[in-house]
């Protein structure tokens, strides 16, 4: 998978060279390309924003640099591309969308700042490419970069060869059809600051352990995410 990240703060993406995503890049599973939007400006101050038509607070990102940026994206690779635009007004990002994006050959992330990107850029790109406007959640960030870090990590970990044990993806919270939150985890030492590991986990009785874990997961899901528990089924597993 090729990833192109376009931002006026390209250094925001340095963390992607670390850990799992960094390993996927080194292994050649991901081709990561970070671009500074200002390379497509031509004035002395590398201006990327201007005042909004119709008035209102803040500034809006000018369309010209983005237009030239997407022209360059096309010139750099013939891979069919999907444009991902983080925005507070976007489709909520979830595991299902992460799986959808993991199927694509190339993702181009357009990171806005200020009050966002001139709408004509979105309209123009929507006519030429698949474009998805995505929101990380119902809270306000200052730009799209943090959302891109989260989306890239969520997508890359789903790519074949990235996770050592792909079967573990099927048991995670929010995996398709698996709608329970994770059960609590424990490791050595068996007692820590007078807190012992639940006895059942030391029993070696795998059926009882599995049942205990399912009960803890259901209990936690009912408590924290009742919206995920289907009372008809009661076990939080999808149909
Ligand atoms: N993904 C994601 C996000 C983002 C996100 C993503 C991309 C950009 C680009 C710029 N910003 C800043 C910003 C912040 C608020 C508003 C809304 N206006 C506020 C003033 C009155 C009118 C409406 C617009 C632009 C961004 C924020 N925030 N939260 C998420 N889950």
PDB file of C-alpha atoms and ligand atoms in Angstrom:
ATOM      1  CA  UNK A   1       0.000   0.000   0.000  1.00  0.00           C
ATOM      2  CA  UNK A   2       1.158   3.479  -0.915  1.00  0.00           C
ATOM      3  CA  UNK A   3       0.369   6.274   1.527  1.00  0.00           C
ATOM      4  CA  UNK A   4       0.681   9.990   0.719  1.00  0.00           C
ATOM      5  CA  UNK A   5       0.270  12.451   3.595  1.00  0.00           C
ATOM      6  CA  UNK A   6      -0.103  16.130   2.644  1.00  0.00           C
ATOM      7  CA  UNK A   7       0.149  18.748   5.432  1.00  0.00           C
ATOM      8  CA  UNK A   8       1.648  22.132   6.339  1.00  0.00           C
ATOM      9  CA  UNK A   9       3.137  20.322   9.358  1.00  0.00           C
ATOM     10  CA  UNK A  10       4.879  17.278   7.787  1.00  0.00           C
ATOM     11  CA  UNK A  11       6.992  16.723  10.918  1.00  0.00           C
ATOM     12  CA  UNK A  12       3.766  15.649  12.682  1.00  0.00           C
ATOM     13  CA  UNK A  13       4.195  12.281  10.945  1.00  0.00           C
ATOM     14  CA  UNK A  14       7.676  11.407  12.216  1.00  0.00           C
ATOM     15  CA  UNK A  15       6.156   8.948  14.749  1.00  0.00           C
ATOM     16  CA  UNK A  16       5.012   6.768  11.853  1.00  0.00           C
ATOM     17  CA  UNK A  17       8.643   5.710  11.373  1.00  0.00           C
ATOM     18  CA  UNK A  18       8.461   3.976  14.775  1.00  0.00           C
ATOM     19  CA  UNK A  19       7.084   0.626  15.959  1.00  0.00           C
ATOM     20  CA  UNK A  20       4.674  -1.411  13.847  1.00  0.00           C
ATOM     21  CA  UNK A  21       4.137   1.115  11.067  1.00  0.00           C
ATOM     22  CA  UNK A  22       7.883   1.748  10.900  1.00  0.00           C
ATOM     23  CA  UNK A  23       8.500  -1.994  10.590  1.00  0.00           C
ATOM     24  CA  UNK A  24       5.882  -2.258   7.835  1.00  0.00           C
ATOM     25  CA  UNK A  25       7.669   0.532   5.942  1.00  0.00           C
ATOM     26  CA  UNK A  26      11.052  -1.157   6.400  1.00  0.00           C
ATOM     27  CA  UNK A  27       9.551  -4.470   5.242  1.00  0.00           C
ATOM     28  CA  UNK A  28       8.226  -2.784   2.110  1.00  0.00           C
ATOM     29  CA  UNK A  29       4.597  -3.477   3.031  1.00  0.00           C
ATOM     30  CA  UNK A  30       3.912   0.267   3.133  1.00  0.00           C
ATOM     31  CA  UNK A  31       5.343   2.993   0.896  1.00  0.00           C
ATOM     32  CA  UNK A  32       4.992   6.154   3.006  1.00  0.00           C
ATOM     33  CA  UNK A  33       5.358   9.568   1.327  1.00  0.00           C
ATOM     34  CA  UNK A  34       5.011  12.754   3.364  1.00  0.00           C
ATOM     35  CA  UNK A  35       4.540  16.058   1.526  1.00  0.00           C
ATOM     36  CA  UNK A  36       4.691  19.683   2.726  1.00  0.00           C
ATOM     37  CA  UNK A  37       1.756  21.506   1.114  1.00  0.00           C
ATOM     38  CA  UNK A  38       3.849  24.675   1.032  1.00  0.00           C
ATOM     39  CA  UNK A  39       5.948  23.220  -1.815  1.00  0.00           C
ATOM     40  CA  UNK A  40       2.931  23.995  -4.019  1.00  0.00           C
ATOM     41  CA  UNK A  41       2.802  27.699  -3.063  1.00  0.00           C
ATOM     42  CA  UNK A  42       4.611  30.356  -5.096  1.00  0.00           C
ATOM     43  CA  UNK A  43       4.612  33.509  -2.989  1.00  0.00           C
ATOM     44  CA  UNK A  44       7.386  34.662  -0.709  1.00  0.00           C
ATOM     45  CA  UNK A  45       5.448  33.729   2.417  1.00  0.00           C
ATOM     46  CA  UNK A  46       4.247  30.329   1.121  1.00  0.00           C
ATOM     47  CA  UNK A  47       0.670  31.353   1.860  1.00  0.00           C
ATOM     48  CA  UNK A  48      -1.835  28.499   2.225  1.00  0.00           C
ATOM     49  CA  UNK A  49      -4.800  30.304   3.805  1.00  0.00           C
ATOM     50  CA  UNK A  50      -7.027  33.335   3.366  1.00  0.00           C
ATOM     51  CA  UNK A  51     -10.135  34.945   4.884  1.00  0.00           C
ATOM     52  CA  UNK A  52     -13.488  33.161   4.416  1.00  0.00           C
ATOM     53  CA  UNK A  53     -16.003  34.487   1.838  1.00  0.00           C
ATOM     54  CA  UNK A  54     -19.176  35.420   3.666  1.00  0.00           C
ATOM     55  CA  UNK A  55     -17.205  36.476   6.737  1.00  0.00           C
ATOM     56  CA  UNK A  56     -16.816  34.520   9.957  1.00  0.00           C
ATOM     57  CA  UNK A  57     -13.995  33.660  12.301  1.00  0.00           C
ATOM     58  CA  UNK A  58     -10.733  32.045  11.272  1.00  0.00           C
ATOM     59  CA  UNK A  59      -9.101  31.385   7.922  1.00  0.00           C
ATOM     60  CA  UNK A  60      -9.747  28.876   5.135  1.00  0.00           C
ATOM     61  CA  UNK A  61      -7.119  26.891   3.198  1.00  0.00           C
ATOM     62  CA  UNK A  62      -6.712  28.229  -0.344  1.00  0.00           C
ATOM     63  CA  UNK A  63      -7.631  25.837  -3.193  1.00  0.00           C
ATOM     64  CA  UNK A  64      -4.653  26.519  -5.474  1.00  0.00           C
ATOM     65  CA  UNK A  65      -1.920  24.715  -3.477  1.00  0.00           C
ATOM     66  CA  UNK A  66      -4.205  21.708  -2.977  1.00  0.00           C
ATOM     67  CA  UNK A  67      -5.025  21.574  -6.678  1.00  0.00           C
ATOM     68  CA  UNK A  68      -1.329  21.499  -7.565  1.00  0.00           C
ATOM     69  CA  UNK A  69      -0.690  18.938  -4.821  1.00  0.00           C
ATOM     70  CA  UNK A  70      -3.247  16.514  -6.250  1.00  0.00           C
ATOM     71  CA  UNK A  71      -1.893  17.089  -9.761  1.00  0.00           C
ATOM     72  CA  UNK A  72       1.484  16.016  -8.385  1.00  0.00           C
ATOM     73  CA  UNK A  73      -0.059  12.969  -6.673  1.00  0.00           C
ATOM     74  CA  UNK A  74      -1.306  11.820 -10.068  1.00  0.00           C
ATOM     75  CA  UNK A  75       2.097  12.431 -11.688  1.00  0.00           C
ATOM     76  CA  UNK A  76       3.946  10.487  -8.968  1.00  0.00           C
ATOM     77  CA  UNK A  77       2.044   7.213  -9.288  1.00  0.00           C
ATOM     78  CA  UNK A  78      -0.503   5.595 -11.564  1.00  0.00           C
ATOM     79  CA  UNK A  79      -2.007   3.639  -8.661  1.00  0.00           C
ATOM     80  CA  UNK A  80      -5.752   4.305  -8.263  1.00  0.00           C
ATOM     81  CA  UNK A  81      -6.057   6.569  -5.250  1.00  0.00           C
ATOM     82  CA  UNK A  82      -8.557   7.151  -2.498  1.00  0.00           C
ATOM     83  CA  UNK A  83      -8.498  10.581  -0.870  1.00  0.00           C
ATOM     84  CA  UNK A  84      -9.102  10.665   2.886  1.00  0.00           C
ATOM     85  CA  UNK A  85      -9.968  14.074   4.335  1.00  0.00           C
ATOM     86  CA  UNK A  86     -10.166  14.320   8.136  1.00  0.00           C
ATOM     87  CA  UNK A  87     -12.822  16.829   9.197  1.00  0.00           C
ATOM     88  CA  UNK A  88     -15.116  17.373  12.201  1.00  0.00           C
ATOM     89  CA  UNK A  89     -17.991  16.992   9.739  1.00  0.00           C
ATOM     90  CA  UNK A  90     -16.848  13.609   8.438  1.00  0.00           C
ATOM     91  CA  UNK A  91     -18.087  10.020   8.633  1.00  0.00           C
ATOM     92  CA  UNK A  92     -17.164   8.625  12.053  1.00  0.00           C
ATOM     93  CA  UNK A  93     -13.992   6.550  11.745  1.00  0.00           C
ATOM     94  CA  UNK A  94     -14.446   3.019  13.048  1.00  0.00           C
ATOM     95  CA  UNK A  95     -12.980  -0.464  12.604  1.00  0.00           C
ATOM     96  CA  UNK A  96     -15.279  -1.186   9.672  1.00  0.00           C
ATOM     97  CA  UNK A  97     -13.912   1.845   7.823  1.00  0.00           C
ATOM     98  CA  UNK A  98     -10.365   0.833   8.785  1.00  0.00           C
ATOM     99  CA  UNK A  99     -10.967  -2.524   7.052  1.00  0.00           C
ATOM    100  CA  UNK A 100     -12.434  -0.732   4.019  1.00  0.00           C
ATOM    101  CA  UNK A 101      -9.389   1.544   3.706  1.00  0.00           C
ATOM    102  CA  UNK A 102      -7.019  -1.407   4.180  1.00  0.00           C
ATOM    103  CA  UNK A 103      -8.363  -2.814   0.904  1.00  0.00           C
ATOM    104  CA  UNK A 104      -7.195   0.202  -1.127  1.00  0.00           C
ATOM    105  CA  UNK A 105      -3.950   0.291  -3.119  1.00  0.00           C
ATOM    106  CA  UNK A 106      -3.189   3.941  -2.323  1.00  0.00           C
ATOM    107  CA  UNK A 107      -4.493   6.408   0.250  1.00  0.00           C
ATOM    108  CA  UNK A 108      -3.847  10.148  -0.059  1.00  0.00           C
ATOM    109  CA  UNK A 109      -4.517  11.996   3.208  1.00  0.00           C
ATOM    110  CA  UNK A 110      -5.321  15.706   2.903  1.00  0.00           C
ATOM    111  CA  UNK A 111      -4.668  17.325   6.286  1.00  0.00           C
ATOM    112  CA  UNK A 112      -6.495  20.600   6.688  1.00  0.00           C
ATOM    113  CA  UNK A 113      -5.778  23.312   9.198  1.00  0.00           C
ATOM    114  CA  UNK A 114      -7.444  26.619  10.178  1.00  0.00           C
ATOM    115  CA  UNK A 115     -11.209  26.239   9.533  1.00  0.00           C
ATOM    116  CA  UNK A 116     -10.635  23.628   6.868  1.00  0.00           C
ATOM    117  CA  UNK A 117     -10.031  23.346   3.117  1.00  0.00           C
ATOM    118  CA  UNK A 118     -11.932  25.378   0.453  1.00  0.00           C
ATOM    119  CA  UNK A 119     -14.970  23.233  -0.454  1.00  0.00           C
ATOM    120  CA  UNK A 120     -14.135  23.415  -4.170  1.00  0.00           C
ATOM    121  CA  UNK A 121     -11.096  21.197  -3.526  1.00  0.00           C
ATOM    122  CA  UNK A 122     -13.346  18.521  -2.006  1.00  0.00           C
ATOM    123  CA  UNK A 123     -15.830  18.861  -4.876  1.00  0.00           C
ATOM    124  CA  UNK A 124     -13.056  18.729  -7.510  1.00  0.00           C
ATOM    125  CA  UNK A 125     -11.389  15.666  -5.971  1.00  0.00           C
ATOM    126  CA  UNK A 126     -14.724  13.889  -5.449  1.00  0.00           C
ATOM    127  CA  UNK A 127     -15.289  14.038  -9.220  1.00  0.00           C
ATOM    128  CA  UNK A 128     -11.860  12.588 -10.000  1.00  0.00           C
ATOM    129  CA  UNK A 129     -11.215  10.121  -7.166  1.00  0.00           C
ATOM    130  CA  UNK A 130     -12.925   8.193  -4.430  1.00  0.00           C
ATOM    131  CA  UNK A 131     -12.991  10.704  -1.575  1.00  0.00           C
ATOM    132  CA  UNK A 132     -13.999   9.982   2.016  1.00  0.00           C
ATOM    133  CA  UNK A 133     -14.410  12.716   4.630  1.00  0.00           C
ATOM    134  CA  UNK A 134     -13.736  11.167   8.032  1.00  0.00           C
ATOM    135  CA  UNK A 135     -14.092  12.316  11.639  1.00  0.00           C
ATOM    136  CA  UNK A 136     -12.007  10.789  14.419  1.00  0.00           C
ATOM    137  CA  UNK A 137     -14.731  11.508  16.969  1.00  0.00           C
ATOM    138  CA  UNK A 138     -17.046  14.075  18.500  1.00  0.00           C
ATOM    139  CA  UNK A 139     -14.406  16.449  19.821  1.00  0.00           C
ATOM    140  CA  UNK A 140     -12.493  19.307  18.198  1.00  0.00           C
ATOM    141  CA  UNK A 141      -8.886  19.102  17.034  1.00  0.00           C
ATOM    142  CA  UNK A 142      -6.842  21.911  15.452  1.00  0.00           C
ATOM    143  CA  UNK A 143      -6.151  20.035  12.239  1.00  0.00           C
ATOM    144  CA  UNK A 144      -6.217  16.700  10.501  1.00  0.00           C
ATOM    145  CA  UNK A 145      -2.733  15.400  11.399  1.00  0.00           C
ATOM    146  CA  UNK A 146      -3.641  13.664  14.675  1.00  0.00           C
ATOM    147  CA  UNK A 147      -6.531  11.936  12.926  1.00  0.00           C
ATOM    148  CA  UNK A 148      -4.204  10.763  10.144  1.00  0.00           C
ATOM    149  CA  UNK A 149      -1.774   9.267  12.685  1.00  0.00           C
ATOM    150  CA  UNK A 150      -4.638   7.275  14.213  1.00  0.00           C
ATOM    151  CA  UNK A 151      -6.171   6.219  10.894  1.00  0.00           C
ATOM    152  CA  UNK A 152      -2.813   5.157   9.406  1.00  0.00           C
ATOM    153  CA  UNK A 153      -2.007   3.040  12.466  1.00  0.00           C
ATOM    154  CA  UNK A 154      -5.477   1.442  12.482  1.00  0.00           C
ATOM    155  CA  UNK A 155      -5.268   0.647   8.741  1.00  0.00           C
ATOM    156  CA  UNK A 156      -1.643  -0.494   8.468  1.00  0.00           C
ATOM    157  CA  UNK A 157      -2.000  -3.035  11.293  1.00  0.00           C
ATOM    158  CA  UNK A 158      -4.701  -4.763   9.212  1.00  0.00           C
ATOM    159  CA  UNK A 159      -2.440  -5.276   6.191  1.00  0.00           C
ATOM    160  CA  UNK A 160      -1.259  -8.845   5.542  1.00  0.00           C
ATOM    161  CA  UNK A 161       2.162  -9.511   7.072  1.00  0.00           C
ATOM    162  CA  UNK A 162       2.111  -6.584   9.514  1.00  0.00           C
ATOM    163  CA  UNK A 163       0.710  -8.312  12.602  1.00  0.00           C
ATOM    164  CA  UNK A 164       2.598 -11.469  13.617  1.00  0.00           C
ATOM    165  CA  UNK A 165      -0.581 -13.408  14.478  1.00  0.00           C
ATOM    166  CA  UNK A 166      -3.403 -12.249  12.131  1.00  0.00           C
ATOM    167  CA  UNK A 167      -5.889 -14.466  14.008  1.00  0.00           C
ATOM    168  CA  UNK A 168      -5.610 -12.053  16.956  1.00  0.00           C
ATOM    169  CA  UNK A 169      -7.247  -9.357  14.832  1.00  0.00           C
ATOM    170  CA  UNK A 170     -10.458 -11.396  14.843  1.00  0.00           C
ATOM    171  CA  UNK A 171     -10.698 -11.323  18.630  1.00  0.00           C
ATOM    172  CA  UNK A 172     -10.191  -7.619  19.151  1.00  0.00           C
ATOM    173  CA  UNK A 173     -12.786  -5.138  20.256  1.00  0.00           C
ATOM    174  CA  UNK A 174     -14.687  -3.755  17.275  1.00  0.00           C
ATOM    175  CA  UNK A 175     -13.525  -6.506  14.892  1.00  0.00           C
ATOM    176  CA  UNK A 176     -16.318  -7.346  12.433  1.00  0.00           C
ATOM    177  CA  UNK A 177     -18.903  -9.499  14.192  1.00  0.00           C
ATOM    178  CA  UNK A 178     -17.008  -9.226  17.502  1.00  0.00           C
ATOM    179  CA  UNK A 179     -18.714  -6.513  19.465  1.00  0.00           C
ATOM    180  CA  UNK A 180     -17.411  -7.045  23.001  1.00  0.00           C
ATOM    181  CA  UNK A 181     -14.692  -4.948  24.623  1.00  0.00           C
ATOM    182  CA  UNK A 182     -11.490  -6.729  25.647  1.00  0.00           C
ATOM    183  CA  UNK A 183     -11.386  -8.683  28.897  1.00  0.00           C
ATOM    184  CA  UNK A 184      -8.826  -7.585  31.567  1.00  0.00           C
ATOM    185  CA  UNK A 185      -5.258  -8.834  31.063  1.00  0.00           C
ATOM    186  CA  UNK A 186      -2.676  -9.938  33.634  1.00  0.00           C
ATOM    187  CA  UNK A 187       0.983 -11.041  33.570  1.00  0.00           C
ATOM    188  CA  UNK A 188       3.739 -11.854  36.072  1.00  0.00           C
ATOM    189  CA  UNK A 189       4.245 -11.368  38.983  1.00  0.00           C
ATOM    190  CA  UNK A 190       1.343 -13.432  40.418  1.00  0.00           C
ATOM    191  CA  UNK A 191       0.972 -10.855  43.242  1.00  0.00           C
ATOM    192  CA  UNK A 192       1.747  -7.161  42.856  1.00  0.00           C
ATOM    193  CA  UNK A 193       1.318  -4.701  45.760  1.00  0.00           C
ATOM    194  CA  UNK A 194      -0.972  -7.229  47.497  1.00  0.00           C
ATOM    195  CA  UNK A 195      -3.100  -7.628  44.353  1.00  0.00           C
ATOM    196  CA  UNK A 196      -3.281 -11.230  43.162  1.00  0.00           C
ATOM    197  CA  UNK A 197      -4.032 -12.409  39.636  1.00  0.00           C
ATOM    198  CA  UNK A 198      -7.536 -14.005  39.444  1.00  0.00           C
ATOM    199  CA  UNK A 199      -7.079 -17.663  40.442  1.00  0.00           C
ATOM    200  CA  UNK A 200      -8.941 -18.974  37.401  1.00  0.00           C
ATOM    201  CA  UNK A 201      -6.175 -17.666  35.110  1.00  0.00           C
ATOM    202  CA  UNK A 202      -3.611 -19.831  36.915  1.00  0.00           C
ATOM    203  CA  UNK A 203      -5.834 -22.956  36.811  1.00  0.00           C
ATOM    204  CA  UNK A 204      -4.863 -24.259  33.387  1.00  0.00           C
ATOM    205  CA  UNK A 205      -8.561 -24.976  32.792  1.00  0.00           C
ATOM    206  CA  UNK A 206      -8.836 -23.433  29.323  1.00  0.00           C
ATOM    207  CA  UNK A 207     -12.613 -23.816  29.020  1.00  0.00           C
ATOM    208  CA  UNK A 208     -13.153 -22.133  32.389  1.00  0.00           C
ATOM    209  CA  UNK A 209     -10.650 -19.392  31.482  1.00  0.00           C
ATOM    210  CA  UNK A 210     -12.422 -18.739  28.184  1.00  0.00           C
ATOM    211  CA  UNK A 211     -15.759 -18.551  29.968  1.00  0.00           C
ATOM    212  CA  UNK A 212     -14.360 -16.211  32.647  1.00  0.00           C
ATOM    213  CA  UNK A 213     -12.908 -13.947  29.961  1.00  0.00           C
ATOM    214  CA  UNK A 214     -16.216 -13.838  28.067  1.00  0.00           C
ATOM    215  CA  UNK A 215     -18.060 -12.935  31.264  1.00  0.00           C
ATOM    216  CA  UNK A 216     -15.577 -10.151  32.097  1.00  0.00           C
ATOM    217  CA  UNK A 217     -15.789  -8.818  28.539  1.00  0.00           C
ATOM    218  CA  UNK A 218     -19.602  -8.796  28.614  1.00  0.00           C
ATOM    219  CA  UNK A 219     -19.623  -7.172  32.064  1.00  0.00           C
ATOM    220  CA  UNK A 220     -17.197  -4.469  30.873  1.00  0.00           C
ATOM    221  CA  UNK A 221     -19.128  -3.907  27.641  1.00  0.00           C
ATOM    222  CA  UNK A 222     -22.491  -3.613  29.431  1.00  0.00           C
ATOM    223  CA  UNK A 223     -20.913  -1.119  31.838  1.00  0.00           C
ATOM    224  CA  UNK A 224     -18.960   1.039  29.374  1.00  0.00           C
ATOM    225  CA  UNK A 225     -20.547   0.471  25.953  1.00  0.00           C
ATOM    226  CA  UNK A 226     -24.176  -0.701  26.380  1.00  0.00           C
ATOM    227  CA  UNK A 227     -24.701   0.336  22.760  1.00  0.00           C
ATOM    228  CA  UNK A 228     -22.550  -2.627  21.668  1.00  0.00           C
ATOM    229  CA  UNK A 229     -24.504  -5.254  23.600  1.00  0.00           C
ATOM    230  CA  UNK A 230     -27.436  -6.768  21.704  1.00  0.00           C
ATOM    231  CA  UNK A 231     -29.879  -7.589  24.481  1.00  0.00           C
ATOM    232  CA  UNK A 232     -31.653 -10.152  22.278  1.00  0.00           C
ATOM    233  CA  UNK A 233     -28.471 -12.151  21.933  1.00  0.00           C
ATOM    234  CA  UNK A 234     -26.993 -10.866  25.177  1.00  0.00           C
ATOM    235  CA  UNK A 235     -23.488 -11.990  24.344  1.00  0.00           C
ATOM    236  CA  UNK A 236     -22.381  -8.980  22.295  1.00  0.00           C
ATOM    237  CA  UNK A 237     -21.547 -11.150  19.317  1.00  0.00           C
ATOM    238  CA  UNK A 238     -22.955 -10.046  15.982  1.00  0.00           C
ATOM    239  CA  UNK A 239     -25.254 -12.276  13.965  1.00  0.00           C
TER     240      UNK A 239
HETATM  241  N1  LIG B   1     -10.853  14.077  11.858  1.00  0.00           N
HETATM  242  C1  LIG B   1     -11.095  14.944  12.590  1.00  0.00           C
HETATM  243  C2  LIG B   1     -11.399  15.972  13.528  1.00  0.00           C
HETATM  244  C3  LIG B   1     -11.090  17.324  13.549  1.00  0.00           C
HETATM  245  C4  LIG B   1     -10.434  18.166  12.526  1.00  0.00           C
HETATM  246  C5  LIG B   1      -9.988  17.594  11.315  1.00  0.00           C
HETATM  247  C6  LIG B   1      -9.440  18.402  10.346  1.00  0.00           C
HETATM  248  C7  LIG B   1      -9.328  19.772  10.563  1.00  0.00           C
HETATM  249  C8  LIG B   1      -8.881  20.868   9.785  1.00  0.00           C
HETATM  250  C9  LIG B   1      -9.014  22.023  10.532  1.00  0.00           C
HETATM  251  N2  LIG B   1      -9.535  21.677  11.733  1.00  0.00           N
HETATM  252  C10 LIG B   1      -9.818  22.629  12.816  1.00  0.00           C
HETATM  253  C11 LIG B   1     -11.280  22.859  12.893  1.00  0.00           C
HETATM  254  C12 LIG B   1     -11.882  22.837  14.137  1.00  0.00           C
HETATM  255  C13 LIG B   1     -13.267  23.080  14.235  1.00  0.00           C
HETATM  256  C14 LIG B   1     -14.006  23.363  13.104  1.00  0.00           C
HETATM  257  C15 LIG B   1     -15.489  23.641  13.219  1.00  0.00           C
HETATM  258  N3  LIG B   1     -15.764  25.083  13.186  1.00  0.00           N
HETATM  259  C16 LIG B   1     -15.325  25.724  14.444  1.00  0.00           C
HETATM  260  C17 LIG B   1     -15.671  27.179  14.481  1.00  0.00           C
HETATM  261  C18 LIG B   1     -17.149  27.394  14.252  1.00  0.00           C
HETATM  262  C19 LIG B   1     -17.559  26.747  12.950  1.00  0.00           C
HETATM  263  C20 LIG B   1     -17.197  25.268  12.950  1.00  0.00           C
HETATM  264  C21 LIG B   1     -13.390  23.387  11.868  1.00  0.00           C
HETATM  265  C22 LIG B   1     -12.007  23.129  11.760  1.00  0.00           C
HETATM  266  C23 LIG B   1      -9.741  20.328  11.782  1.00  0.00           C
HETATM  267  C24 LIG B   1     -10.294  19.531  12.763  1.00  0.00           C
HETATM  268  N4  LIG B   1     -11.586  17.847  14.698  1.00  0.00           N
HETATM  269  N5  LIG B   1     -12.165  16.851  15.391  1.00  0.00           N
HETATM  270  C25 LIG B   1     -12.083  15.688  14.720  1.00  0.00           C
HETATM  271  N6  LIG B   1     -12.587  14.491  15.143  1.00  0.00           N
END
